[in-house]
Amino acid sequence: MPKSLPLLQPFLAAGILLVSVSVMAQTVTDVPLSDAAVRTKPAAQAAAQTAAKAASEAAKRLPTAEEIAAERARLERMRAALAAERAALEQYKADLVKRQQEAAAAAAKAKAEAEAKAAADAKAVGSAASIPPPAKDDPVSVKNLSPEELQRQRQLAIERAKAIEKAVAAQKAADAKKKAAAATPQTTSPKDKDVATMKLRRITHDKVRYVHLRDVAVNYGLTFAYTKKNNKISGAVIYDKTRKAILSATYREGTVNGVQVHFLYPMLLKNSEPYISEVDFLTCLDPLLRNKTPVKLGMKTIMVDAGHGGSDPGAMNGQHKEKVYTLQIAKRLQAQLEKLGFRVIMTRTGDTYPTLQERAALCKKYKPDLYISIHCNSSTNKTPAGIETYRAVPVGGTETKGSKVKTEKQSANEFDANSSRLAFEMQKGLVAATGAADRGARHQAIYVIGNATCPAVLLEVGYLSNDAELKKIASPEYQNKIVSGILAGLAGYGSFLR
Ligand SMILES: [Zn+2]
C-alpha cells in the first residue's frame, strides 16, 4: 500500500458518506408535498438525523482497504456508465442532425417537385413530417463496449455531427444567398462620377481655393438647401435618400449621415453663394459621398498599434494607465481580426515602448493595407467623455485643434481620401457599438498616422480622466464593444473599396 494512502483515507471516507447522505437527502425532498407528506416530514427529518449521526460515528473509524477498493470500483463503474451515456447522447445528437438534414432535403425535393407538378399533387409528396422519429438508442450495446471503443465512437460521432452541422450551415447560407438574389432586383449602385470630369465653379478666397457647393450637390445628384438660425443663413445641407451632409458657415464641425465630421474650413458664403474649400471637398466630403473609392486598395493586412507602453504609460487616472488598456483592446482586436482571416501585425504585444519612429518604420517595412492606432483620451477636466477618430491632416488644411495651415506633405497624404472614409466609418461604428458620445472624425498632426504608408487612423476610444468612462474602458465587456465597433468600421470601409 502506498505510504500516502492513510492520508487519503479520511477523504475517501468523507466522499462515501457525502454520497450516502446526499442520496438520503434526495429521498426526503423527492417526496411530493401532499398532506401525508407534510405529516411524515418529522419522520423523514428524524431519519436524516439518524443517518447524519451514523455518518459522524462512521467517520471516526477509517474504512478498510476492501471498502476503499469497493468504493473505487463503484466510482470507476459510475465513470464508465457516464462515458457510455455521453457517447450515446452524442450519437443521438448526430443522428438527430442527420435526420433533420434528410428531412430538410426531402422537404426541398418535395417543394421542387410540387412546383413542377400541379398544386394538388404537391400534397401527396412526402414532407418532413413523414420522416419517422429517431429510434431510441440501445444503452445495453453501448455499455458492452470497451472504454477505448466508446471513446473512439464518441470522437467519430462528434466529428460526424460537426461535419453535418457544417454542411447544413453551408446549405443554409447558399439558400439564403439564392433567396436574397431572387428577392432583390439586380440594381447596380449609381455610378460615381470622376471628380476630374465634374463641372465645378471655383474661387480663391483668403489664399484658399473653394468649390461651389451647389455644383457639388448637382454632381452627386443631391438636393441643396440652406440651414437658418434666427432668420440668418447658418450653413447648408446637401442630401438625398441615403446621404446627408450638413455644413456650418461659422464652425468647422459638420455632420455626414449623422456622424460628426470636422472639416478643415467652415463653409464660405461669398456674394450670397455657398462654397466648400477644395481640400475639404477632395479629401473629406467626396470620399464620404461617393459609393466606391476611386483608388483600388486592399484591406488584407492590418497593422494594429497599441498606444504607449513600457516606460511611457500614456494618460493616467490614479493607478490606471492608458498603455494597459490600449494593449488589452489591441489584443482583443487582433484575435477577432485573425478569426476573420485578416493578417494582423502588432506594433507591440507586451509592455514595451517602440518609439513613434520605430512604429512608423514597422509600417513602412510590412506595408499593411491599413494602420489602426488605439489610444485613450485624457483631459485636465473630468467632464469630457466620448470617442474621437483621427486621420492625418491633408496638405492645405489645419488641425482640428489648431489653425496653422499644413504645407509639408507626409506619406499618409497619399491616402487622404481613404483615410477620411476609414475615419468616418470607424467613428460611426464605434459610437454605434458603445453608445459613447460622438466627438467626431478629426484630423491632427500625429506622428504615426501622418507617417503611415497606407490609410491610417488613430482611435481615442474614451476618456481615462472621466471616472465613469474609465470604469467602462477597464471592463472586458466594453472592450469587446469597442472591438465590435472597429470591426463594423472595417466592414463599412470595406463596402467603400472597389
Ligand atoms: Zn495616447
mmCIF file of C-alpha atoms and ligand atoms in Angstrom, residues 307-308 312-315 322-323 326 373-378 458-460, ligand 1:
data_model
loop_
_atom_site.group_PDB
_atom_site.id
_atom_site.type_symbol
_atom_site.label_atom_id
_atom_site.label_comp_id
_atom_site.label_asym_id
_atom_site.label_seq_id
_atom_site.Cartn_x
_atom_site.Cartn_y
_atom_site.Cartn_z
ATOM 1 C CA GLY A 307 -0.545 53.267 -27.967
ATOM 2 C CA HIS A 308 2.294 53.954 -25.499
ATOM 3 C CA ASP A 312 5.539 55.538 -21.470
ATOM 4 C CA PRO A 313 2.307 54.906 -19.512
ATOM 5 C CA GLY A 314 0.266 57.379 -21.567
ATOM 6 C CA ALA A 315 -2.651 59.044 -19.812
ATOM 7 C CA GLU A 322 -3.523 54.128 -20.790
ATOM 8 C CA LYS A 323 -0.806 51.723 -22.023
ATOM 9 C CA THR A 326 -4.628 50.151 -25.328
ATOM 10 C CA SER A 373 -3.635 53.057 -33.652
ATOM 11 C CA ILE A 374 -5.503 52.638 -30.358
ATOM 12 C CA HIS A 375 -5.393 55.279 -27.620
ATOM 13 C CA CYS A 376 -7.404 56.576 -24.691
ATOM 14 C CA ASN A 377 -8.078 60.249 -24.243
ATOM 15 C CA SER A 378 -7.448 62.455 -21.231
ATOM 16 C CA LEU A 458 -5.913 56.856 -34.539
ATOM 17 C CA LEU A 459 -8.809 55.972 -32.276
ATOM 18 C CA GLU A 460 -9.341 57.758 -28.971
HETATM 19 ZN ZN ZN B 1 -2.424 58.024 -26.078
#
